[in-house]
Amino acid sequence: MLKIATFLFAIFVLNEARYHRYFDPQNELIETKWMDRKVVGNSGRIVNGEPADIADFPYMLVLIDLVRGGFRCGASVISLHWSLSAAHCTDIGTPYHMVNFRGGSTNRSNGGFIFFVQQYWNHPLYGHPDNARRLAYDISILRTQSDSPMQGLHVAPVALPPNCNNDVCCNICGGTTIVVTGWGVTETGSTSQTLRQLTAPVMSLAECDRIWGRMGPSFFCKATINGRDTCGGDSGSPLVTGTGSGRVQHGVVSFGSTVCGDGAPSVNIRIEHSIIRDWIRQLSGV
């Protein structure tokens, strides 16, 4: 049905005997010893998803980069002035005043409200050379200007999970049903003007590690069922559990297979991991 696009820089994994090469968000060629697997790329389209209404997902935001032509990624409202997205969405040097949000609209190009960003921060461990994965801690926090609170019709924050002090957290264990929403590339090859959604189970950490190699505690995988997947274009979009005002955001879309819906799981940032959750709380108070 659809593929959502939140901009995601492509990661290409070449299927070689033991070594694989991929391009990270800075377009640096890196060799890894990860297990053999299919071509990979940052996640972002919702493939075979369904139409969604912003009234049901009022925390959804379009991240707009005015330097690079507009729609770039998804994001989420977590309080009046604070939001979350993926670090690789903001790690591009765009001046703060050239980044906006659109909220309160099912259509990503018109309607709703425009909110103006004052500043954004990428997680301090994102892109750190000691990380086994260059996309580890791929999460950013953005603050809107004091005179640009994120409020209005169909604009409301989503709750965040509590801190988890263990490497393996079970608020979103394997089998947990999770919902992801976003605007992005559909199966027609064009980005969707209207919001899309899909529901899928979280994959067990063991199965995720088997497919992708050791992922580490800052990630979790979403399974692909019957071709339903996120794919190149929906970076930064939230993954949530629950319904209505009881929704909780557990993840941020990060990367996945370039062959969308081929069965390989998409990989997402785990918000409840203590190194991530503490950073969000310390910076935003949320």
Short mmCIF file of N, CA and C in Angstrom, two decimals, residues 35-194:
data_model
loop_
_atom_site.label_atom_id
_atom_site.label_comp_id
_atom_site.label_asym_id
_atom_site.label_seq_id
_atom_site.Cartn_x
_atom_site.Cartn_y
_atom_site.Cartn_z
N MET A 35 27.53 -10.00 10.16
CA MET A 35 27.12 -11.20 9.45
C MET A 35 26.54 -10.87 8.07
N ASP A 36 26.58 -11.84 7.16
CA ASP A 36 26.03 -11.64 5.82
C ASP A 36 24.54 -11.31 5.91
N ARG A 37 24.11 -10.35 5.13
CA ARG A 37 22.70 -10.00 5.08
C ARG A 37 22.44 -9.19 3.83
N LYS A 38 21.23 -8.76 3.65
CA LYS A 38 20.84 -8.08 2.43
C LYS A 38 21.22 -6.61 2.47
N VAL A 39 21.08 -5.96 1.30
CA VAL A 39 21.35 -4.54 1.21
C VAL A 39 20.53 -3.78 2.23
N VAL A 40 21.14 -2.80 2.84
CA VAL A 40 20.49 -2.09 3.93
C VAL A 40 20.50 -0.60 3.69
N GLY A 41 19.51 0.10 4.23
CA GLY A 41 19.49 1.54 4.12
C GLY A 41 18.64 2.13 5.21
N ASN A 42 18.84 3.41 5.51
CA ASN A 42 18.08 4.02 6.59
C ASN A 42 16.58 3.92 6.32
N SER A 43 15.81 3.67 7.37
CA SER A 43 14.38 3.43 7.27
C SER A 43 13.62 4.71 7.00
N GLY A 44 12.48 4.62 6.37
CA GLY A 44 11.72 5.81 6.28
C GLY A 44 10.41 5.73 5.58
N ARG A 45 10.12 4.75 4.75
CA ARG A 45 8.81 4.67 4.13
C ARG A 45 7.94 3.70 4.90
N ILE A 46 6.64 3.96 4.94
CA ILE A 46 5.73 2.96 5.46
C ILE A 46 5.20 2.20 4.26
N VAL A 47 5.63 0.95 4.15
CA VAL A 47 5.23 0.11 3.03
C VAL A 47 4.01 -0.69 3.44
N ASN A 48 2.99 -0.65 2.58
CA ASN A 48 1.75 -1.38 2.85
C ASN A 48 1.08 -0.92 4.14
N GLY A 49 1.14 0.38 4.38
CA GLY A 49 0.46 0.96 5.54
C GLY A 49 -0.94 1.39 5.19
N GLU A 50 -1.54 2.16 6.09
CA GLU A 50 -2.92 2.59 5.93
C GLU A 50 -3.03 4.09 6.17
N PRO A 51 -4.09 4.72 5.65
CA PRO A 51 -4.29 6.16 5.91
C PRO A 51 -4.45 6.41 7.41
N ALA A 52 -3.98 7.57 7.84
CA ALA A 52 -4.09 7.97 9.24
C ALA A 52 -4.58 9.41 9.30
N ASP A 53 -5.23 9.75 10.40
CA ASP A 53 -5.76 11.10 10.62
C ASP A 53 -4.98 11.75 11.75
N ILE A 54 -4.55 12.98 11.57
CA ILE A 54 -3.76 13.67 12.59
C ILE A 54 -4.53 13.78 13.90
N ALA A 55 -5.85 13.77 13.85
CA ALA A 55 -6.65 13.83 15.08
C ALA A 55 -6.38 12.63 15.97
N ASP A 56 -5.99 11.51 15.36
CA ASP A 56 -5.68 10.30 16.12
C ASP A 56 -4.22 10.23 16.54
N PHE A 57 -3.39 11.06 15.92
CA PHE A 57 -1.95 11.07 16.20
C PHE A 57 -1.46 12.51 16.34
N PRO A 58 -1.98 13.26 17.32
CA PRO A 58 -1.72 14.70 17.40
C PRO A 58 -0.28 15.06 17.78
N TYR A 59 0.52 14.08 18.13
CA TYR A 59 1.92 14.33 18.45
C TYR A 59 2.81 14.34 17.22
N MET A 60 2.27 13.96 16.06
CA MET A 60 3.08 13.87 14.84
C MET A 60 3.44 15.25 14.29
N LEU A 61 4.70 15.37 13.88
CA LEU A 61 5.21 16.61 13.29
C LEU A 61 5.93 16.31 11.98
N VAL A 62 5.85 17.24 11.05
CA VAL A 62 6.69 17.24 9.86
C VAL A 62 7.90 18.12 10.16
N LEU A 63 9.10 17.58 10.03
CA LEU A 63 10.31 18.38 10.20
C LEU A 63 10.65 18.98 8.84
N ILE A 64 10.71 20.31 8.80
CA ILE A 64 10.91 21.05 7.55
C ILE A 64 12.29 21.69 7.56
N ASP A 65 13.10 21.38 6.56
CA ASP A 65 14.42 21.96 6.38
C ASP A 65 14.34 22.95 5.22
N LEU A 66 14.33 24.24 5.53
CA LEU A 66 14.15 25.25 4.49
C LEU A 66 15.36 25.37 3.58
N VAL A 67 16.53 24.93 4.03
CA VAL A 67 17.72 24.97 3.19
C VAL A 67 17.67 23.88 2.12
N ARG A 68 17.11 22.74 2.48
CA ARG A 68 17.12 21.58 1.59
C ARG A 68 15.77 21.29 0.96
N GLY A 69 14.94 22.28 0.87
CA GLY A 69 13.74 22.16 0.06
C GLY A 69 12.46 21.77 0.75
N GLY A 70 12.46 21.68 2.07
CA GLY A 70 11.20 21.41 2.75
C GLY A 70 11.20 20.13 3.55
N PHE A 71 10.20 19.26 3.31
CA PHE A 71 10.01 18.04 4.08
C PHE A 71 11.29 17.22 4.17
N ARG A 72 11.66 16.90 5.41
CA ARG A 72 12.88 16.13 5.61
C ARG A 72 12.65 14.85 6.40
N CYS A 73 11.96 14.95 7.53
CA CYS A 73 11.81 13.81 8.43
C CYS A 73 10.51 13.92 9.20
N GLY A 74 10.23 12.89 9.98
CA GLY A 74 9.17 12.95 10.96
C GLY A 74 9.73 13.38 12.30
N ALA A 75 8.85 13.74 13.22
CA ALA A 75 9.25 14.11 14.57
C ALA A 75 8.02 13.96 15.46
N SER A 76 8.20 14.15 16.76
CA SER A 76 7.09 13.99 17.70
C SER A 76 7.12 15.08 18.77
N VAL A 77 5.95 15.52 19.19
CA VAL A 77 5.81 16.49 20.27
C VAL A 77 5.89 15.74 21.60
N ILE A 78 6.79 16.17 22.50
CA ILE A 78 6.84 15.55 23.82
C ILE A 78 6.48 16.54 24.93
N SER A 79 6.43 17.83 24.62
CA SER A 79 5.95 18.85 25.56
C SER A 79 5.70 20.13 24.77
N LEU A 80 5.36 21.19 25.46
CA LEU A 80 4.96 22.43 24.79
C LEU A 80 6.04 22.97 23.86
N HIS A 81 7.29 22.82 24.23
CA HIS A 81 8.39 23.37 23.42
C HIS A 81 9.42 22.33 22.97
N TRP A 82 9.21 21.05 23.30
CA TRP A 82 10.24 20.06 23.01
C TRP A 82 9.71 18.95 22.11
N SER A 83 10.60 18.46 21.24
CA SER A 83 10.24 17.38 20.32
C SER A 83 11.43 16.46 20.11
N LEU A 84 11.16 15.27 19.56
CA LEU A 84 12.19 14.29 19.26
C LEU A 84 12.21 13.97 17.77
N SER A 85 13.40 13.68 17.25
CA SER A 85 13.55 13.19 15.88
C SER A 85 14.82 12.35 15.85
N ALA A 86 15.29 12.00 14.66
CA ALA A 86 16.54 11.24 14.52
C ALA A 86 17.71 12.20 14.35
N ALA A 87 18.85 11.84 14.93
CA ALA A 87 20.02 12.72 14.86
C ALA A 87 20.49 12.92 13.43
N HIS A 88 20.38 11.88 12.59
CA HIS A 88 20.86 12.06 11.23
C HIS A 88 19.96 13.00 10.42
N CYS A 89 18.78 13.32 10.96
CA CYS A 89 17.91 14.31 10.31
C CYS A 89 18.41 15.74 10.54
N THR A 90 19.10 15.94 11.66
CA THR A 90 19.54 17.30 12.01
C THR A 90 21.05 17.45 11.93
N ASP A 91 21.76 16.37 11.72
CA ASP A 91 23.23 16.41 11.67
C ASP A 91 23.71 16.80 10.28
N ILE A 92 23.25 17.96 9.81
CA ILE A 92 23.54 18.37 8.44
C ILE A 92 23.94 19.84 8.36
N GLY A 93 24.04 20.51 9.50
CA GLY A 93 24.52 21.88 9.53
C GLY A 93 23.51 22.94 9.17
N THR A 94 22.23 22.59 9.05
CA THR A 94 21.22 23.61 8.76
C THR A 94 21.07 24.55 9.95
N PRO A 95 21.13 25.87 9.74
CA PRO A 95 20.96 26.81 10.85
C PRO A 95 19.62 26.58 11.55
N TYR A 96 19.61 26.80 12.86
CA TYR A 96 18.40 26.56 13.63
C TYR A 96 17.19 27.29 13.05
N HIS A 97 17.39 28.55 12.65
CA HIS A 97 16.25 29.35 12.21
C HIS A 97 15.70 28.90 10.85
N MET A 98 16.40 27.96 10.21
CA MET A 98 15.92 27.44 8.93
C MET A 98 15.25 26.07 9.09
N VAL A 99 14.95 25.69 10.33
CA VAL A 99 14.25 24.44 10.61
C VAL A 99 12.91 24.76 11.27
N ASN A 100 11.84 24.26 10.70
CA ASN A 100 10.49 24.46 11.24
C ASN A 100 9.79 23.11 11.40
N PHE A 101 8.66 23.14 12.09
CA PHE A 101 7.76 22.00 12.15
C PHE A 101 6.41 22.40 11.60
N ARG A 102 5.71 21.44 11.01
CA ARG A 102 4.28 21.58 10.77
C ARG A 102 3.57 20.57 11.66
N GLY A 103 2.59 21.04 12.42
CA GLY A 103 1.83 20.16 13.28
C GLY A 103 0.35 20.39 13.10
N GLY A 104 -0.45 19.44 13.56
CA GLY A 104 -1.89 19.60 13.51
C GLY A 104 -2.52 19.40 12.16
N SER A 105 -1.79 18.80 11.21
CA SER A 105 -2.33 18.60 9.87
C SER A 105 -2.01 17.20 9.37
N THR A 106 -3.00 16.55 8.79
CA THR A 106 -2.78 15.25 8.14
C THR A 106 -1.94 15.42 6.88
N ASN A 107 -2.09 16.57 6.22
CA ASN A 107 -1.34 16.88 5.01
C ASN A 107 0.00 17.51 5.40
N ARG A 108 1.09 16.99 4.85
CA ARG A 108 2.40 17.47 5.26
C ARG A 108 2.78 18.82 4.65
N SER A 109 2.02 19.29 3.66
CA SER A 109 2.39 20.51 2.95
C SER A 109 1.52 21.71 3.24
N ASN A 110 0.36 21.51 3.87
CA ASN A 110 -0.49 22.66 4.17
C ASN A 110 -1.40 22.34 5.35
N GLY A 111 -2.01 23.40 5.87
CA GLY A 111 -2.90 23.24 7.01
C GLY A 111 -2.14 23.19 8.32
N GLY A 112 -2.87 23.15 9.42
CA GLY A 112 -2.26 23.04 10.73
C GLY A 112 -1.51 24.29 11.14
N PHE A 113 -0.39 24.09 11.81
CA PHE A 113 0.38 25.19 12.38
C PHE A 113 1.86 25.01 12.06
N ILE A 114 2.56 26.13 11.92
CA ILE A 114 4.01 26.11 11.75
C ILE A 114 4.63 26.52 13.08
N PHE A 115 5.59 25.72 13.55
CA PHE A 115 6.32 26.01 14.78
C PHE A 115 7.78 26.23 14.43
N PHE A 116 8.39 27.22 15.07
CA PHE A 116 9.74 27.64 14.71
C PHE A 116 10.76 27.12 15.71
N VAL A 117 11.79 26.46 15.20
CA VAL A 117 12.81 25.84 16.05
C VAL A 117 13.81 26.89 16.53
N GLN A 118 14.10 26.83 17.81
CA GLN A 118 15.11 27.72 18.40
C GLN A 118 16.49 27.07 18.40
N GLN A 119 16.53 25.77 18.71
CA GLN A 119 17.80 25.07 18.79
C GLN A 119 17.55 23.57 18.77
N TYR A 120 18.55 22.81 18.36
CA TYR A 120 18.44 21.35 18.44
C TYR A 120 19.77 20.76 18.88
N TRP A 121 19.69 19.58 19.48
CA TRP A 121 20.85 18.87 20.00
C TRP A 121 20.79 17.42 19.56
N ASN A 122 21.90 16.88 19.08
CA ASN A 122 22.02 15.45 18.83
C ASN A 122 22.60 14.79 20.08
N HIS A 123 22.25 13.53 20.29
CA HIS A 123 22.79 12.83 21.45
C HIS A 123 24.31 12.88 21.41
N PRO A 124 24.97 13.14 22.54
CA PRO A 124 26.43 13.30 22.54
C PRO A 124 27.19 12.05 22.11
N LEU A 125 26.57 10.87 22.16
CA LEU A 125 27.25 9.65 21.73
C LEU A 125 26.96 9.31 20.27
N TYR A 126 26.10 10.07 19.63
CA TYR A 126 25.80 9.83 18.22
C TYR A 126 27.06 10.11 17.38
N GLY A 127 27.41 9.17 16.51
CA GLY A 127 28.58 9.35 15.66
C GLY A 127 29.91 9.19 16.37
N HIS A 128 29.89 8.77 17.64
CA HIS A 128 31.14 8.62 18.39
C HIS A 128 31.96 7.48 17.79
N PRO A 129 33.27 7.68 17.58
CA PRO A 129 34.08 6.64 16.92
C PRO A 129 34.17 5.33 17.70
N ASP A 130 33.88 5.36 19.01
CA ASP A 130 33.94 4.13 19.79
C ASP A 130 32.69 3.27 19.64
N ASN A 131 31.64 3.82 19.04
CA ASN A 131 30.41 3.05 18.87
C ASN A 131 30.60 2.00 17.78
N ALA A 132 30.10 0.79 18.04
CA ALA A 132 30.17 -0.27 17.03
C ALA A 132 29.31 0.10 15.83
N ARG A 133 28.26 0.86 16.06
CA ARG A 133 27.35 1.29 15.00
C ARG A 133 27.38 2.80 14.91
N ARG A 134 27.58 3.32 13.72
CA ARG A 134 27.63 4.77 13.58
C ARG A 134 26.27 5.41 13.84
N LEU A 135 25.19 4.64 13.73
CA LEU A 135 23.87 5.18 14.00
C LEU A 135 23.40 4.88 15.42
N ALA A 136 24.30 4.40 16.28
CA ALA A 136 23.94 4.25 17.69
C ALA A 136 23.58 5.63 18.24
N TYR A 137 22.58 5.67 19.09
CA TYR A 137 22.13 6.93 19.71
C TYR A 137 21.69 7.95 18.66
N ASP A 138 21.04 7.44 17.62
CA ASP A 138 20.57 8.29 16.51
C ASP A 138 19.28 9.00 16.91
N ILE A 139 19.39 9.96 17.80
CA ILE A 139 18.23 10.68 18.30
C ILE A 139 18.60 12.13 18.55
N SER A 140 17.67 13.02 18.27
CA SER A 140 17.89 14.45 18.50
C SER A 140 16.71 15.03 19.27
N ILE A 141 16.99 16.10 20.00
CA ILE A 141 15.97 16.87 20.70
C ILE A 141 15.94 18.26 20.09
N LEU A 142 14.75 18.76 19.81
CA LEU A 142 14.59 20.09 19.24
C LEU A 142 13.70 20.92 20.14
N ARG A 143 14.08 22.20 20.32
CA ARG A 143 13.28 23.12 21.13
C ARG A 143 12.74 24.22 20.25
N THR A 144 11.46 24.52 20.39
CA THR A 144 10.88 25.62 19.62
C THR A 144 11.10 26.95 20.33
N GLN A 145 10.96 28.02 19.60
CA GLN A 145 11.14 29.36 20.16
C GLN A 145 10.09 29.62 21.24
N SER A 146 10.44 30.51 22.17
CA SER A 146 9.56 30.78 23.31
C SER A 146 8.19 31.28 22.88
N ASP A 147 8.12 31.98 21.73
CA ASP A 147 6.83 32.48 21.24
C ASP A 147 6.19 31.53 20.23
N SER A 148 6.68 30.27 20.19
CA SER A 148 6.15 29.29 19.24
C SER A 148 5.85 27.96 19.95
N PRO A 149 4.95 27.98 20.93
CA PRO A 149 4.61 26.73 21.63
C PRO A 149 3.85 25.78 20.71
N MET A 150 4.10 24.50 20.88
CA MET A 150 3.44 23.50 20.04
C MET A 150 2.08 23.16 20.66
N GLN A 151 1.10 23.93 20.26
CA GLN A 151 -0.26 23.74 20.76
C GLN A 151 -1.25 24.18 19.68
N GLY A 152 -2.49 23.77 19.82
CA GLY A 152 -3.52 24.08 18.84
C GLY A 152 -4.35 22.85 18.55
N LEU A 153 -5.29 22.97 17.63
CA LEU A 153 -6.16 21.86 17.28
C LEU A 153 -5.33 20.70 16.73
N HIS A 154 -5.51 19.52 17.30
CA HIS A 154 -4.82 18.30 16.89
C HIS A 154 -3.31 18.39 17.08
N VAL A 155 -2.89 19.12 18.11
CA VAL A 155 -1.47 19.16 18.50
C VAL A 155 -1.41 18.84 19.99
N ALA A 156 -0.73 17.77 20.35
CA ALA A 156 -0.63 17.37 21.76
C ALA A 156 0.59 16.47 21.94
N PRO A 157 1.20 16.49 23.12
CA PRO A 157 2.39 15.66 23.34
C PRO A 157 2.06 14.19 23.53
N VAL A 158 3.04 13.35 23.25
CA VAL A 158 2.95 11.93 23.54
C VAL A 158 3.82 11.66 24.76
N ALA A 159 3.41 10.73 25.60
CA ALA A 159 4.18 10.38 26.79
C ALA A 159 5.42 9.58 26.41
N LEU A 160 6.42 9.61 27.29
CA LEU A 160 7.63 8.81 27.12
C LEU A 160 7.70 7.74 28.20
N PRO A 161 8.40 6.65 27.94
CA PRO A 161 8.50 5.57 28.93
C PRO A 161 9.44 5.95 30.06
N PRO A 162 9.36 5.24 31.18
CA PRO A 162 10.31 5.49 32.27
C PRO A 162 11.69 4.99 31.89
N ASN A 163 12.68 5.46 32.65
CA ASN A 163 14.05 5.03 32.47
C ASN A 163 14.17 3.53 32.73
N CYS A 164 14.99 2.87 31.95
CA CYS A 164 15.29 1.46 32.20
C CYS A 164 16.78 1.33 32.44
N ASN A 165 17.17 0.81 33.58
CA ASN A 165 18.58 0.74 33.95
C ASN A 165 19.25 -0.55 33.52
N ASN A 166 18.52 -1.40 32.82
CA ASN A 166 19.10 -2.66 32.33
C ASN A 166 19.40 -2.54 30.85
N ASP A 167 20.37 -3.35 30.39
CA ASP A 167 20.69 -3.35 28.96
C ASP A 167 19.51 -3.83 28.13
N VAL A 168 18.75 -4.77 28.66
CA VAL A 168 17.60 -5.29 27.94
C VAL A 168 16.34 -4.89 28.70
N CYS A 169 15.54 -4.01 28.10
CA CYS A 169 14.32 -3.53 28.74
C CYS A 169 13.13 -4.28 28.16
N CYS A 170 12.12 -4.50 28.97
CA CYS A 170 10.98 -5.28 28.49
C CYS A 170 9.69 -4.50 28.44
N ASN A 171 9.75 -3.17 28.42
CA ASN A 171 8.54 -2.41 28.15
C ASN A 171 8.08 -2.67 26.71
N ILE A 172 9.02 -3.02 25.85
CA ILE A 172 8.70 -3.35 24.46
C ILE A 172 9.42 -4.64 24.08
N CYS A 173 9.14 -5.70 24.80
CA CYS A 173 9.73 -7.01 24.51
C CYS A 173 9.24 -7.53 23.16
N GLY A 174 9.91 -8.57 22.67
CA GLY A 174 9.48 -9.19 21.43
C GLY A 174 8.02 -9.59 21.48
N GLY A 175 7.29 -9.26 20.43
CA GLY A 175 5.86 -9.56 20.35
C GLY A 175 4.97 -8.39 20.71
N THR A 176 5.51 -7.37 21.36
CA THR A 176 4.72 -6.18 21.69
C THR A 176 4.25 -5.51 20.40
N THR A 177 3.00 -5.13 20.35
CA THR A 177 2.46 -4.44 19.17
C THR A 177 2.82 -2.97 19.23
N ILE A 178 3.33 -2.45 18.13
CA ILE A 178 3.76 -1.05 18.09
C ILE A 178 3.21 -0.39 16.82
N VAL A 179 2.94 0.90 16.89
CA VAL A 179 2.39 1.66 15.76
C VAL A 179 3.39 2.73 15.34
N VAL A 180 3.63 2.83 14.04
CA VAL A 180 4.49 3.89 13.51
C VAL A 180 3.71 4.68 12.48
N THR A 181 3.89 5.99 12.48
CA THR A 181 3.19 6.88 11.55
C THR A 181 4.20 7.79 10.85
N GLY A 182 3.84 8.29 9.68
CA GLY A 182 4.72 9.21 8.99
C GLY A 182 4.21 9.55 7.60
N TRP A 183 4.93 10.44 6.95
CA TRP A 183 4.67 10.81 5.57
C TRP A 183 5.86 10.32 4.76
N GLY A 184 5.67 9.73 3.62
CA GLY A 184 6.84 9.29 2.90
C GLY A 184 6.56 8.65 1.59
N VAL A 185 7.59 8.07 1.02
CA VAL A 185 7.51 7.48 -0.31
C VAL A 185 6.54 6.31 -0.31
N THR A 186 5.60 6.34 -1.23
CA THR A 186 4.67 5.23 -1.38
C THR A 186 5.20 4.26 -2.42
N GLU A 187 4.44 3.19 -2.66
CA GLU A 187 4.88 2.23 -3.67
C GLU A 187 4.89 2.84 -5.07
N THR A 188 4.30 4.02 -5.24
CA THR A 188 4.35 4.70 -6.54
C THR A 188 5.68 5.40 -6.76
N GLY A 189 6.50 5.49 -5.70
CA GLY A 189 7.79 6.16 -5.80
C GLY A 189 7.76 7.61 -5.40
N SER A 190 6.61 8.13 -5.01
CA SER A 190 6.49 9.53 -4.59
C SER A 190 6.15 9.59 -3.11
N THR A 191 6.56 10.68 -2.47
CA THR A 191 6.24 10.85 -1.06
C THR A 191 4.74 11.06 -0.88
N SER A 192 4.24 10.62 0.25
CA SER A 192 2.81 10.75 0.54
C SER A 192 2.51 12.14 1.07
N GLN A 193 1.50 12.77 0.55
CA GLN A 193 1.08 14.07 1.07
C GLN A 193 0.32 13.92 2.38
N THR A 194 -0.22 12.75 2.63
CA THR A 194 -1.05 12.55 3.81
C THR A 194 -0.45 11.50 4.73
#
